[in-house]
PDB file of C-alpha atoms in Angstrom:
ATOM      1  CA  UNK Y  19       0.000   0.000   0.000  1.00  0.00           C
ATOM      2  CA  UNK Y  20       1.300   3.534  -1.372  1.00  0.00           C
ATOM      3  CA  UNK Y  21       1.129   5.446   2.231  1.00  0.00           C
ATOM      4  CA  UNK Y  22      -0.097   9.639   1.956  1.00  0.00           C
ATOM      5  CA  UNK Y  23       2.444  11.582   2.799  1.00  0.00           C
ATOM      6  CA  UNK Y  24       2.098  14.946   4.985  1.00  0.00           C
ATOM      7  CA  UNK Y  25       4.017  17.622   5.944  1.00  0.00           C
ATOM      8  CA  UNK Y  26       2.772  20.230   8.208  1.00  0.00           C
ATOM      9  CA  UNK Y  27      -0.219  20.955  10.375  1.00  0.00           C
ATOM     10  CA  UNK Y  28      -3.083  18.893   9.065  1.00  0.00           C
ATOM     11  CA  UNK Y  29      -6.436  17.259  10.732  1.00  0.00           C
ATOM     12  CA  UNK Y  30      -7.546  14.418   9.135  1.00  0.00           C
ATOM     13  CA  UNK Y  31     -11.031  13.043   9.940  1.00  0.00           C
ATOM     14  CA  UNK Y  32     -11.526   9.074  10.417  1.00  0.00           C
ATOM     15  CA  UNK Y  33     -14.341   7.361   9.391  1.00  0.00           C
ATOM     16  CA  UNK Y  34     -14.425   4.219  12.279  1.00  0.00           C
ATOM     17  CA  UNK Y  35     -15.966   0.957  12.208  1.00  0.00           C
ATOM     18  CA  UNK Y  36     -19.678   0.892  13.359  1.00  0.00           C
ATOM     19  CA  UNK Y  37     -19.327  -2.457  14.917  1.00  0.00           C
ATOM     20  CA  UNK Y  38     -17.186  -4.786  12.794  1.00  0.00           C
ATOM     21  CA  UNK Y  39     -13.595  -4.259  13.294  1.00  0.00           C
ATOM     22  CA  UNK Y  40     -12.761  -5.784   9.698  1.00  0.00           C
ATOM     23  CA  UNK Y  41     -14.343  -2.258   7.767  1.00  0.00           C
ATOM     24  CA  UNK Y  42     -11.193  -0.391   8.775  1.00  0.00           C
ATOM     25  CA  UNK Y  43      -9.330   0.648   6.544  1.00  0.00           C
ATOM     26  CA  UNK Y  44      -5.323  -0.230   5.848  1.00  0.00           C
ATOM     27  CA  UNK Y  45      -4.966   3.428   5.406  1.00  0.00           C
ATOM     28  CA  UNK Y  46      -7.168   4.130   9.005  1.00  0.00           C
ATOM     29  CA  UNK Y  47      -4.812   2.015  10.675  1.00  0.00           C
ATOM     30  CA  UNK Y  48      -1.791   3.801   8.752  1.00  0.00           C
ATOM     31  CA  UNK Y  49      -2.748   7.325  10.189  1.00  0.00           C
ATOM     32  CA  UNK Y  50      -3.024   6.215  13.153  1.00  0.00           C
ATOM     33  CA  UNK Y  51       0.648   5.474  13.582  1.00  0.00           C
ATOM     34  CA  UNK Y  52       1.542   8.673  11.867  1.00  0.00           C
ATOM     35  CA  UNK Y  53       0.177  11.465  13.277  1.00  0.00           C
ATOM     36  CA  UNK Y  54       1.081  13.504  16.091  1.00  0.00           C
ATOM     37  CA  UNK Y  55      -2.285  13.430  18.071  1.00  0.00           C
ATOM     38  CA  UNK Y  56      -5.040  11.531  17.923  1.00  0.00           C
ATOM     39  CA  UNK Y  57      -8.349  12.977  19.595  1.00  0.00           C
ATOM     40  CA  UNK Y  58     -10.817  10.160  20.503  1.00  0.00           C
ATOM     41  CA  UNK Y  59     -14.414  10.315  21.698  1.00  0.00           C
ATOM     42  CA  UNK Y  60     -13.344   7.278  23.654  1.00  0.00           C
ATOM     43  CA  UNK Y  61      -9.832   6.381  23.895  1.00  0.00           C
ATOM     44  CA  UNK Y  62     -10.596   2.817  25.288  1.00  0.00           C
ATOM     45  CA  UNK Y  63     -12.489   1.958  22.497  1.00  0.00           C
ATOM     46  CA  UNK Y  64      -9.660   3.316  20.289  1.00  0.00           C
ATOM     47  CA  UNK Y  65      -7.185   1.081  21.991  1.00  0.00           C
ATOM     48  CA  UNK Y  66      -9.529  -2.008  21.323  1.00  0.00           C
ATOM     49  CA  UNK Y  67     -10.492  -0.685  17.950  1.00  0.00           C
ATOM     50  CA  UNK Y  68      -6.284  -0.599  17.375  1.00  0.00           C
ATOM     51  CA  UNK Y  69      -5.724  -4.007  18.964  1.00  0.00           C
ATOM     52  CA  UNK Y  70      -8.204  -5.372  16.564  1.00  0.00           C
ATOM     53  CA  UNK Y  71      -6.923  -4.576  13.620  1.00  0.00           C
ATOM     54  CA  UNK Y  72      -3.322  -4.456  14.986  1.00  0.00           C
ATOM     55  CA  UNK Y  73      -2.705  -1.152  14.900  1.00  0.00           C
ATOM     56  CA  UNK Y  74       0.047   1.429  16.602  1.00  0.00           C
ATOM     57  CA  UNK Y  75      -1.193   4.375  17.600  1.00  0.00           C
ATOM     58  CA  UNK Y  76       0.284   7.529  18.188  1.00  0.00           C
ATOM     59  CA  UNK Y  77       2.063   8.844  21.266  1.00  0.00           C
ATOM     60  CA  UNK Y  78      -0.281  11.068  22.089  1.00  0.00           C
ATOM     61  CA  UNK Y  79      -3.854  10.487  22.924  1.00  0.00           C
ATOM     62  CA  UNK Y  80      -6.650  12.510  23.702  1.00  0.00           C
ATOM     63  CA  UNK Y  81     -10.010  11.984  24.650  1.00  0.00           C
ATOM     64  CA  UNK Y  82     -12.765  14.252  22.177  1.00  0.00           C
ATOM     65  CA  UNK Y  83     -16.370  14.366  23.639  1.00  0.00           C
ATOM     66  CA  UNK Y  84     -19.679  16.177  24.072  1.00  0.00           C
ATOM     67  CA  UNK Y  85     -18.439  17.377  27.209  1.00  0.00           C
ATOM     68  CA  UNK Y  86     -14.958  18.572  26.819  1.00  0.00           C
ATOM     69  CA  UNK Y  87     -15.540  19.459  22.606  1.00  0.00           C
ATOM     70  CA  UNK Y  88     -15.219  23.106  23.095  1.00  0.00           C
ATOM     71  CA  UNK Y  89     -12.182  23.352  25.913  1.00  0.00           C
ATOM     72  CA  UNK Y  90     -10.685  20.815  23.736  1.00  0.00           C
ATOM     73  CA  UNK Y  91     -10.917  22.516  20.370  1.00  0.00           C
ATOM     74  CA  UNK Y  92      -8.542  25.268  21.663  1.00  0.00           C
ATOM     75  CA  UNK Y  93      -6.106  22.619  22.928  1.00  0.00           C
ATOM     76  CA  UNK Y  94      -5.738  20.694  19.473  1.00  0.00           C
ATOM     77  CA  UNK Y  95      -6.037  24.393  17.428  1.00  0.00           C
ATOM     78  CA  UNK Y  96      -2.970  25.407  19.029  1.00  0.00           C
ATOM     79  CA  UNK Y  97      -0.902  21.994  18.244  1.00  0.00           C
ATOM     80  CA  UNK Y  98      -2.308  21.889  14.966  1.00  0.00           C
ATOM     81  CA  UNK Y  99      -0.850  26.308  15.047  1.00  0.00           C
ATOM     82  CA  UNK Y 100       2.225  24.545  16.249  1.00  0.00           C
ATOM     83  CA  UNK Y 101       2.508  22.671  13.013  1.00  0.00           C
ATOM     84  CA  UNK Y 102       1.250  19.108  14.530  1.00  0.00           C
ATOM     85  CA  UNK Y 103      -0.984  16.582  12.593  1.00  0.00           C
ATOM     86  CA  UNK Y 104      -4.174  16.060  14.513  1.00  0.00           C
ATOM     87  CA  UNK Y 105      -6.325  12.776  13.538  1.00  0.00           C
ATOM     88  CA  UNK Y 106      -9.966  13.138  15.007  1.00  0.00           C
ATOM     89  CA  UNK Y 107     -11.993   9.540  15.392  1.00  0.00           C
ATOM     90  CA  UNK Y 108     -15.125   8.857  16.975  1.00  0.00           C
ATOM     91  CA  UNK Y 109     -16.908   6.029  18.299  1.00  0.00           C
ATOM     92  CA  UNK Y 110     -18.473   4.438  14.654  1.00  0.00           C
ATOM     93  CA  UNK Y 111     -18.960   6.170  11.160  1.00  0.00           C
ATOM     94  CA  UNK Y 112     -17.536   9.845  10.475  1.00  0.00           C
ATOM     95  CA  UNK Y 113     -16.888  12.164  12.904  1.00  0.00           C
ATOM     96  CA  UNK Y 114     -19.446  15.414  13.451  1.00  0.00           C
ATOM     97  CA  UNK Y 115     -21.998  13.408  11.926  1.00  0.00           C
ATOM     98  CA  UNK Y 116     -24.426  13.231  14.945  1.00  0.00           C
ATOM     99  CA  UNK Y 117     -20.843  13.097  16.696  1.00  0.00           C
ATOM    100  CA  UNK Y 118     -18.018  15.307  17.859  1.00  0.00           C
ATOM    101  CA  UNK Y 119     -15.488  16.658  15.181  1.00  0.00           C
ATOM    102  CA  UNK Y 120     -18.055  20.011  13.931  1.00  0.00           C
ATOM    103  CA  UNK Y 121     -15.962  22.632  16.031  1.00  0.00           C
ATOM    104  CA  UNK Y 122     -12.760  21.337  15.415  1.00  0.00           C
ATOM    105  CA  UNK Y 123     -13.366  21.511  11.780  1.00  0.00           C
ATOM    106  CA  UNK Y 124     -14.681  24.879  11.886  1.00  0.00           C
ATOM    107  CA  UNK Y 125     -11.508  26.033  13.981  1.00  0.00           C
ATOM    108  CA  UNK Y 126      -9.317  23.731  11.110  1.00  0.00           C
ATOM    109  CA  UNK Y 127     -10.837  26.263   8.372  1.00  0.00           C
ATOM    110  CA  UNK Y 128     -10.425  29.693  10.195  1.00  0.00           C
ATOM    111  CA  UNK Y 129      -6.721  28.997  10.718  1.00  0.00           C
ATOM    112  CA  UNK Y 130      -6.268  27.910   7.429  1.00  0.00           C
ATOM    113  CA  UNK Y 131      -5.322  24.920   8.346  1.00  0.00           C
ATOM    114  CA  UNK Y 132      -5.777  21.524   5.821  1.00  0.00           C
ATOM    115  CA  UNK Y 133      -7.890  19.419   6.583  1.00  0.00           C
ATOM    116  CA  UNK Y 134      -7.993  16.015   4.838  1.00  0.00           C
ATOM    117  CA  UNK Y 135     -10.193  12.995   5.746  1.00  0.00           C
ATOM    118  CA  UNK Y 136     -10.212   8.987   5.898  1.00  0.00           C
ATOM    119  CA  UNK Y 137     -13.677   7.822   4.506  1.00  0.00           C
ATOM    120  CA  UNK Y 138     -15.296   5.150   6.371  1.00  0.00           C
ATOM    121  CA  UNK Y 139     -17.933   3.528   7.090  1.00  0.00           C
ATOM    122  CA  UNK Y 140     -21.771   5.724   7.974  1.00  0.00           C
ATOM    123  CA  UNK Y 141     -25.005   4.227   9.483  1.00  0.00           C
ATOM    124  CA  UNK Y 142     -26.673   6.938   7.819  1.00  0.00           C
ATOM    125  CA  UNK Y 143     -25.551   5.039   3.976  1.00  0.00           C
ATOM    126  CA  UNK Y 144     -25.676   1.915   5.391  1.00  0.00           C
ATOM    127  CA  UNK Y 145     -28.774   2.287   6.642  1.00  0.00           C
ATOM    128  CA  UNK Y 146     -30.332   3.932   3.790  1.00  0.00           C
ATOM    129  CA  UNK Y 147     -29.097   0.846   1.141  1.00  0.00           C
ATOM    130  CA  UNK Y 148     -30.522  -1.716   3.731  1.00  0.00           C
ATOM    131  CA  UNK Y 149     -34.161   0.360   4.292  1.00  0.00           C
ATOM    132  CA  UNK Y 150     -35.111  -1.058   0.787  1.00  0.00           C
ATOM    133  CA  UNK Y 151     -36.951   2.801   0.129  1.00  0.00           C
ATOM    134  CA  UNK Y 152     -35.806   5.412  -2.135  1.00  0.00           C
ATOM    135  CA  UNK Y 153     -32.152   6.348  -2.196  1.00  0.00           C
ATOM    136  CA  UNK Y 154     -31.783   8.742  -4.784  1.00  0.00           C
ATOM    137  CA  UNK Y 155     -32.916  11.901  -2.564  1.00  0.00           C
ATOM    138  CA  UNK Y 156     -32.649  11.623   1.339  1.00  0.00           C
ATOM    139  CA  UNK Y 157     -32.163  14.096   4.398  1.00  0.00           C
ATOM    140  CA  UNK Y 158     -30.590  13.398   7.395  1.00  0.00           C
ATOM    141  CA  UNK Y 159     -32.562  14.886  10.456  1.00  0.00           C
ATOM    142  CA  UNK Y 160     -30.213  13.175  13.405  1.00  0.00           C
ATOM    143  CA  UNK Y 161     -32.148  12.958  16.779  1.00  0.00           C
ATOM    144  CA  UNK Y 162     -35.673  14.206  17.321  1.00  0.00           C
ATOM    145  CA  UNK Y 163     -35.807  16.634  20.216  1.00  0.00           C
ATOM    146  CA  UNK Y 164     -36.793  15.310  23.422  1.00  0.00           C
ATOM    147  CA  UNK Y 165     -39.301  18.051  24.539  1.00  0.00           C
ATOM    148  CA  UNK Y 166     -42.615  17.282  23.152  1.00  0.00           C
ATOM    149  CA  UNK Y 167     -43.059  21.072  21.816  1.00  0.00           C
ATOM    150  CA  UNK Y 168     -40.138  20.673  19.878  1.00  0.00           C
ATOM    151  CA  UNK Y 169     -40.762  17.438  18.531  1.00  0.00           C
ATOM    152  CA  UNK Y 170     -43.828  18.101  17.230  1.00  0.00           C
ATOM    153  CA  UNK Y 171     -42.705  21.219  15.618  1.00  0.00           C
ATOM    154  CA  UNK Y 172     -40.179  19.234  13.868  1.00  0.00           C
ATOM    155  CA  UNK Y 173     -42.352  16.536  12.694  1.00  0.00           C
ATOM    156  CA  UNK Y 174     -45.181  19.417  11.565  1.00  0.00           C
ATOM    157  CA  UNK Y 175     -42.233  20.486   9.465  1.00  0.00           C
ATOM    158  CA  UNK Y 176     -41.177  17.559   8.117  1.00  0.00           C
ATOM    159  CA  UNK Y 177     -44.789  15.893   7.409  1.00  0.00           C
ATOM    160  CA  UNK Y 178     -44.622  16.535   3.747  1.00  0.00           C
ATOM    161  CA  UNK Y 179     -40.927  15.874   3.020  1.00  0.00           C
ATOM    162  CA  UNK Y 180     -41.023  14.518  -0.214  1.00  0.00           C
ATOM    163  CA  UNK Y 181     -36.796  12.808   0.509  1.00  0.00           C
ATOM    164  CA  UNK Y 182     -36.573   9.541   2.445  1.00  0.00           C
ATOM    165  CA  UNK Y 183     -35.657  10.622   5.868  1.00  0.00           C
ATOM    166  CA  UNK Y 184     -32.503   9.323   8.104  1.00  0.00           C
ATOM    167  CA  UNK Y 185     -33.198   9.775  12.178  1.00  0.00           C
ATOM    168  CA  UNK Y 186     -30.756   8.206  15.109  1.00  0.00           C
ATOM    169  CA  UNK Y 187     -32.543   6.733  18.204  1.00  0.00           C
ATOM    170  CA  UNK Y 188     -32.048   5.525  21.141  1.00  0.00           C
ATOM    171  CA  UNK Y 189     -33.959   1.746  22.274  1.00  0.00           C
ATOM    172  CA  UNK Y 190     -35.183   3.791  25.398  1.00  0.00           C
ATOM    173  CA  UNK Y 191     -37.498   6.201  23.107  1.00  0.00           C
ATOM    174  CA  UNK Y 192     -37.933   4.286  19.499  1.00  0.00           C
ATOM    175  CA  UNK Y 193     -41.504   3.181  21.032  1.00  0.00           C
ATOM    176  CA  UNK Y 194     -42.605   6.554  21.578  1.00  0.00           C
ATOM    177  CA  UNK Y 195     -40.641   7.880  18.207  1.00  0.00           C
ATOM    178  CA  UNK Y 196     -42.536   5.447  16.262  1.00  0.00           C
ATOM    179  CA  UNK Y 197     -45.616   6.172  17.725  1.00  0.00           C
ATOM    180  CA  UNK Y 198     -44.997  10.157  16.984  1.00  0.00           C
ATOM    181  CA  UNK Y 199     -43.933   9.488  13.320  1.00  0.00           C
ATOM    182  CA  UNK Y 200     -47.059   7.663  12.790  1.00  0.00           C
ATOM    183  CA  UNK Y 201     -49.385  10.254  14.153  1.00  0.00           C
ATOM    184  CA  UNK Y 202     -47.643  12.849  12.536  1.00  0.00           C
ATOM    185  CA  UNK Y 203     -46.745  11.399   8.571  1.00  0.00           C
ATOM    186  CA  UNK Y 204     -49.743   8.890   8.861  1.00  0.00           C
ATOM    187  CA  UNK Y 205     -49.209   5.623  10.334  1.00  0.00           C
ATOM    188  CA  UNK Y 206     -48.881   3.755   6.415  1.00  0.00           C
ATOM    189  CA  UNK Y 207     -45.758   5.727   5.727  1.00  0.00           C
ATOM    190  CA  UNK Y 208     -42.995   2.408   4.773  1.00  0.00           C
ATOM    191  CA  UNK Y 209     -40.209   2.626   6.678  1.00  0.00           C
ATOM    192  CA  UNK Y 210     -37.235   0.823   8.319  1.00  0.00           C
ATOM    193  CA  UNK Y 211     -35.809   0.187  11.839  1.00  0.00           C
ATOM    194  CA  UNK Y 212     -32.005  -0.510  11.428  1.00  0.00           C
ATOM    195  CA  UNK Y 213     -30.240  -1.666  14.665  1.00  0.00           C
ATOM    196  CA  UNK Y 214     -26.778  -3.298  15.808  1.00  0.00           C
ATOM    197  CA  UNK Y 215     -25.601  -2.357  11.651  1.00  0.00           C
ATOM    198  CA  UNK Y 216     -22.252  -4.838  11.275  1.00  0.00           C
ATOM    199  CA  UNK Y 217     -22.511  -6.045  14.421  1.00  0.00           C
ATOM    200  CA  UNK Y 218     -23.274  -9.875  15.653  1.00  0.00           C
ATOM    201  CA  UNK Y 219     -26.998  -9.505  15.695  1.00  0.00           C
ATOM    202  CA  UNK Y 220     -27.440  -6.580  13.148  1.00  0.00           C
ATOM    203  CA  UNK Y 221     -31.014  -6.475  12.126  1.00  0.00           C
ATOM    204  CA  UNK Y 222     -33.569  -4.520  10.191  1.00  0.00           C
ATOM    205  CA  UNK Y 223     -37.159  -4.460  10.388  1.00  0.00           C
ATOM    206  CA  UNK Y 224     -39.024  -3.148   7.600  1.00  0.00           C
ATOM    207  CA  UNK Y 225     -42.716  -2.178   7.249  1.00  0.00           C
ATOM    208  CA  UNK Y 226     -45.364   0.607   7.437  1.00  0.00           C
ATOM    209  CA  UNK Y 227     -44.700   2.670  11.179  1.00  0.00           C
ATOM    210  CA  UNK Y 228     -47.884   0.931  12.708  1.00  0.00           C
ATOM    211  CA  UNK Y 229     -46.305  -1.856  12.259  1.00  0.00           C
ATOM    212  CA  UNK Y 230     -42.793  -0.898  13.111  1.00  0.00           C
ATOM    213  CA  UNK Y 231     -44.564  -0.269  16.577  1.00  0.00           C
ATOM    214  CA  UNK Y 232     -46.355  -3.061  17.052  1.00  0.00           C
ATOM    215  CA  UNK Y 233     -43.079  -5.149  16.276  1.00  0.00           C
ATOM    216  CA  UNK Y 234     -40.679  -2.664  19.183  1.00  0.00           C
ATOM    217  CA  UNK Y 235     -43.489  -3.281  21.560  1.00  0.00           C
ATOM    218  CA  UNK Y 236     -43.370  -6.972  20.867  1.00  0.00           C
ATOM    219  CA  UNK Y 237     -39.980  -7.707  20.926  1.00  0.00           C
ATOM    220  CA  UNK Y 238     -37.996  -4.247  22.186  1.00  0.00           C
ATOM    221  CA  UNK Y 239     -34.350  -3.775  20.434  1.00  0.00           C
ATOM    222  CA  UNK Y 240     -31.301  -3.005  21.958  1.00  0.00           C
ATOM    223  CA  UNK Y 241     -28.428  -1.392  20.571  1.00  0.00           C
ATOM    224  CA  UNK Y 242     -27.756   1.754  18.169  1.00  0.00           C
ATOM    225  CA  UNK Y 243     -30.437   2.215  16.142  1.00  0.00           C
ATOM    226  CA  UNK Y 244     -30.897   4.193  12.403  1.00  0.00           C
ATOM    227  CA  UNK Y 245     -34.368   4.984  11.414  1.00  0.00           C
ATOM    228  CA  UNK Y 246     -35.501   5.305   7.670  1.00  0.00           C
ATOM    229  CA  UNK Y 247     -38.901   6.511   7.091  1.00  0.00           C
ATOM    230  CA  UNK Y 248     -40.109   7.046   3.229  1.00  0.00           C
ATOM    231  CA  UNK Y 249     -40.764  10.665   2.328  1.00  0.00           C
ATOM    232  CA  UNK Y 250     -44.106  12.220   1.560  1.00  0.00           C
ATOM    233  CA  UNK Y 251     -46.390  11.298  -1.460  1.00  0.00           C
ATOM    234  CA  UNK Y 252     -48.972  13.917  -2.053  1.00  0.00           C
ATOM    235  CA  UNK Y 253     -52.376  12.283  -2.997  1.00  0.00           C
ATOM    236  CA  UNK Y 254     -53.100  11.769  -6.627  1.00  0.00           C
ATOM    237  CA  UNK Y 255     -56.900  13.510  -6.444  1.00  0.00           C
ATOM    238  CA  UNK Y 256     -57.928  14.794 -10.130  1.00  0.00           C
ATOM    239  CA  UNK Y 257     -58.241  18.761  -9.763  1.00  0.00           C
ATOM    240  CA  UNK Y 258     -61.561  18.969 -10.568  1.00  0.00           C
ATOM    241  CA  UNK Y 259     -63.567  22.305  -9.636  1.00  0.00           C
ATOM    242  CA  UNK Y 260     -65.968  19.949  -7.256  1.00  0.00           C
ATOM    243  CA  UNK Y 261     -62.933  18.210  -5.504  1.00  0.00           C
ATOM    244  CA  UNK Y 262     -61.110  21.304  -5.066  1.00  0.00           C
ATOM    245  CA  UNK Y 263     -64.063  23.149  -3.450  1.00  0.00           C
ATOM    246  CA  UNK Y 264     -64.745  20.424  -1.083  1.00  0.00           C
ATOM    247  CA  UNK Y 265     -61.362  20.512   0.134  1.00  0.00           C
ATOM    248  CA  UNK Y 266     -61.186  24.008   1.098  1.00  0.00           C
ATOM    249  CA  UNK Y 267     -64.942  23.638   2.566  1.00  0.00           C
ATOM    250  CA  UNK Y 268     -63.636  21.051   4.789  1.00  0.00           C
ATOM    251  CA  UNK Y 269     -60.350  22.718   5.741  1.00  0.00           C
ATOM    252  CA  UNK Y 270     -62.892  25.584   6.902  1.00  0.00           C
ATOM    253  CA  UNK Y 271     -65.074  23.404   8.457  1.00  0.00           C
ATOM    254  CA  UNK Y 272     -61.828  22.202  10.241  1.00  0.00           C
ATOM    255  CA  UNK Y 273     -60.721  25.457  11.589  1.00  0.00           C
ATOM    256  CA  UNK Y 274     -58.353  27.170   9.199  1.00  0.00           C
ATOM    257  CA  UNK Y 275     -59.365  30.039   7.670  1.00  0.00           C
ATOM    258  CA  UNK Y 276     -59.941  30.443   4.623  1.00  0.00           C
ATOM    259  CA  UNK Y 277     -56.765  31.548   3.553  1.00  0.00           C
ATOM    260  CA  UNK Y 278     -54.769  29.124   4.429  1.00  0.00           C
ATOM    261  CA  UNK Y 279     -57.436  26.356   3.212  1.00  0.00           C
ATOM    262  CA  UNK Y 280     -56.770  27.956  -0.290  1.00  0.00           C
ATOM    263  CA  UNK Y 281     -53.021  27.627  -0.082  1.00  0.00           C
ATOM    264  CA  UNK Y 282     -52.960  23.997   1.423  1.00  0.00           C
ATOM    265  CA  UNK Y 283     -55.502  22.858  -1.523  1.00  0.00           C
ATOM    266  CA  UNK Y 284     -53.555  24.295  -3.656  1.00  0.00           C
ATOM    267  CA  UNK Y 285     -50.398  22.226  -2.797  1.00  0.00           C
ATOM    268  CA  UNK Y 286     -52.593  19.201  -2.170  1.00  0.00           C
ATOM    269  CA  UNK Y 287     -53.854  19.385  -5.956  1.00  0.00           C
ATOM    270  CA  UNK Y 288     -50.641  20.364  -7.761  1.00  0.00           C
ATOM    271  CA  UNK Y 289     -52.257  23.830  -8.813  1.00  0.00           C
ATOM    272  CA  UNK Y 290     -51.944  27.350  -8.365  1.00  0.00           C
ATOM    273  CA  UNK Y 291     -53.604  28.908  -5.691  1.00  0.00           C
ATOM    274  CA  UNK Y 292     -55.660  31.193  -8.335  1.00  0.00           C
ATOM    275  CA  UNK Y 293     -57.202  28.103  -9.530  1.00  0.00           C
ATOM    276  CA  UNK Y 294     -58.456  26.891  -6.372  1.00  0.00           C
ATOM    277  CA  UNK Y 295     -60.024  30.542  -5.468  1.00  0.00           C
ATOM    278  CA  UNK Y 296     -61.438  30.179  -9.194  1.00  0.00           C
ATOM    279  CA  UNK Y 297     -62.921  27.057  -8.531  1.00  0.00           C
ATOM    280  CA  UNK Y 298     -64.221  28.075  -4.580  1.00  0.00           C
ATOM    281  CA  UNK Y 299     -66.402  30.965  -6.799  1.00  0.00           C
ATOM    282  CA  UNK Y 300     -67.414  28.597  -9.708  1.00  0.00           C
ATOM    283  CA  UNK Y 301     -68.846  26.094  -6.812  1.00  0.00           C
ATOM    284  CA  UNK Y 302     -70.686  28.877  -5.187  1.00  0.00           C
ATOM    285  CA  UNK Y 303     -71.876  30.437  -7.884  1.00  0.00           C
ATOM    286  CA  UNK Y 304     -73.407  26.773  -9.187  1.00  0.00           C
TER     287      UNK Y 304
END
């Protein structure tokens, strides 16, 4: 193997195993010998990670977390100022993905500093190619917010997101996630429930969400778990003047005013909005 050769300050980002040991890299294992630091969200699992694969690591090691991101930004920004190579890894898949590495990076860039990275494996892509849904547009949305305000703001906003969605949970809440996602997109909405990806018992569960929930509450998983829910689908209704005038009707009937019932039909049917008031007149007027 032809190794990459660099001279001066550099951070390099490392994509890390999720589970399985084997998906490092040769040239993972390479930088980790090289470098001058390496900062790790948890330098045990590093070590374990490095006896796997039978790796040296650098001299110096650093632990990178949550709780010590931003005190330890300035530490690595001024050995990376002092011409050191920094190598940033996290627990599995790439680093500020859902994961520490975003304020080193940004630190990297406003020093001028080059930054390089290690691809590697992502349970975001892995997860996506194993859901079985649409690949070709997607959004990752991370973790849900906890509070139920916020939550349900989020979901609100993301009801009619025509991309095939990418969340992170946690076994403790994917019940009540579920449950939320099924309210909120409708509880037919395909998706899949990813869990333990490359590990010993890696398994996916695919189906609509009311069934996703029915099959947590039956048998609850454990382990890291990567959500993929199918993206919105707008109903194929023929915009006829009678269909669109029921719709905003009932949208009045339903509390919003009027309005707003003309907008939402209006993106319901595929049509401009002036169509749907034409059609609200032409109804009353008949």
């Amino acid at each position: 193997m032809r190794e990459q050769t660099i001279s001066g300050p550099c951070l390099i980002l490392l994509g890390a195993p999720l589970g399985n040991p084997s998906d490092a890299s040769p040239r993972l294992a390479q930088v980790l010998r090289t470098v001058d630091v390496i900062a790790a969200e948890d330098t045990r699992r590093l070590r374990r990670l490095a006896d796997d694969i039978g790796a040296e690591l650098a001299p110096t090691i650093v632990s990178y977390f949550d709780g010590n991101e931003k005190q330890r930004t300035l530490q690595l920004r001024q050995r990376l100022a002092q011409g050191e190579t920094v190598a940033l890894i996290t627990d599995g898949g790439m680093p500020s993905v859902s994961d520490p590495g975003y304020r080193l990076v940004n630190a990297a860039i406003a020093d001028n500093v080059a930054i390089t990275c290690v691809p590697g494996p992502s349970a975001v892509t892995t997860a996506l190619a194993l859901s079985g849904l649409p690949c070709d547009r997607f959004c990752f949305e991370g973790f849900l917010p906890r509070k139920h305000g916020e939550r349900a703001t989020r979901l609100t906003q993301l009801s009619e997101e025509a991309r095939t969605m990418v969340f992170y949970e946690s076994p403790r809440r994917i019940s009540a996630t579920l449950g939320d996602l099924a309210s909120g997109f409708g509880s037919e909405r395909p998706a899949a429930l990813c869990r333990e990806l490359t590990k010993t018992y890696e398994d996916i569960r695919r189906g609509t969400l009311e069934e996703l929930v029915r099959s947590v509450d039956a048998v609850p998983p454990r382990g890291e778990i990567t959500l993929v829910v199918a993206g919105y689908e707008p109903e194929h209704v023929e915009a006829t003047t009678e269909a669109m005038a029921a719709a905003v009707a009932q949208l009045i009937d339903d509390g919003v005013d009027r309005k707003q019932a003309l907008s939402d039909t209006a993106k319901r049917f595929g049509v401009p909005k002036r169509e749907v008031y034409d059609a609200v007149v032409q109804h009353r007027d008949q």
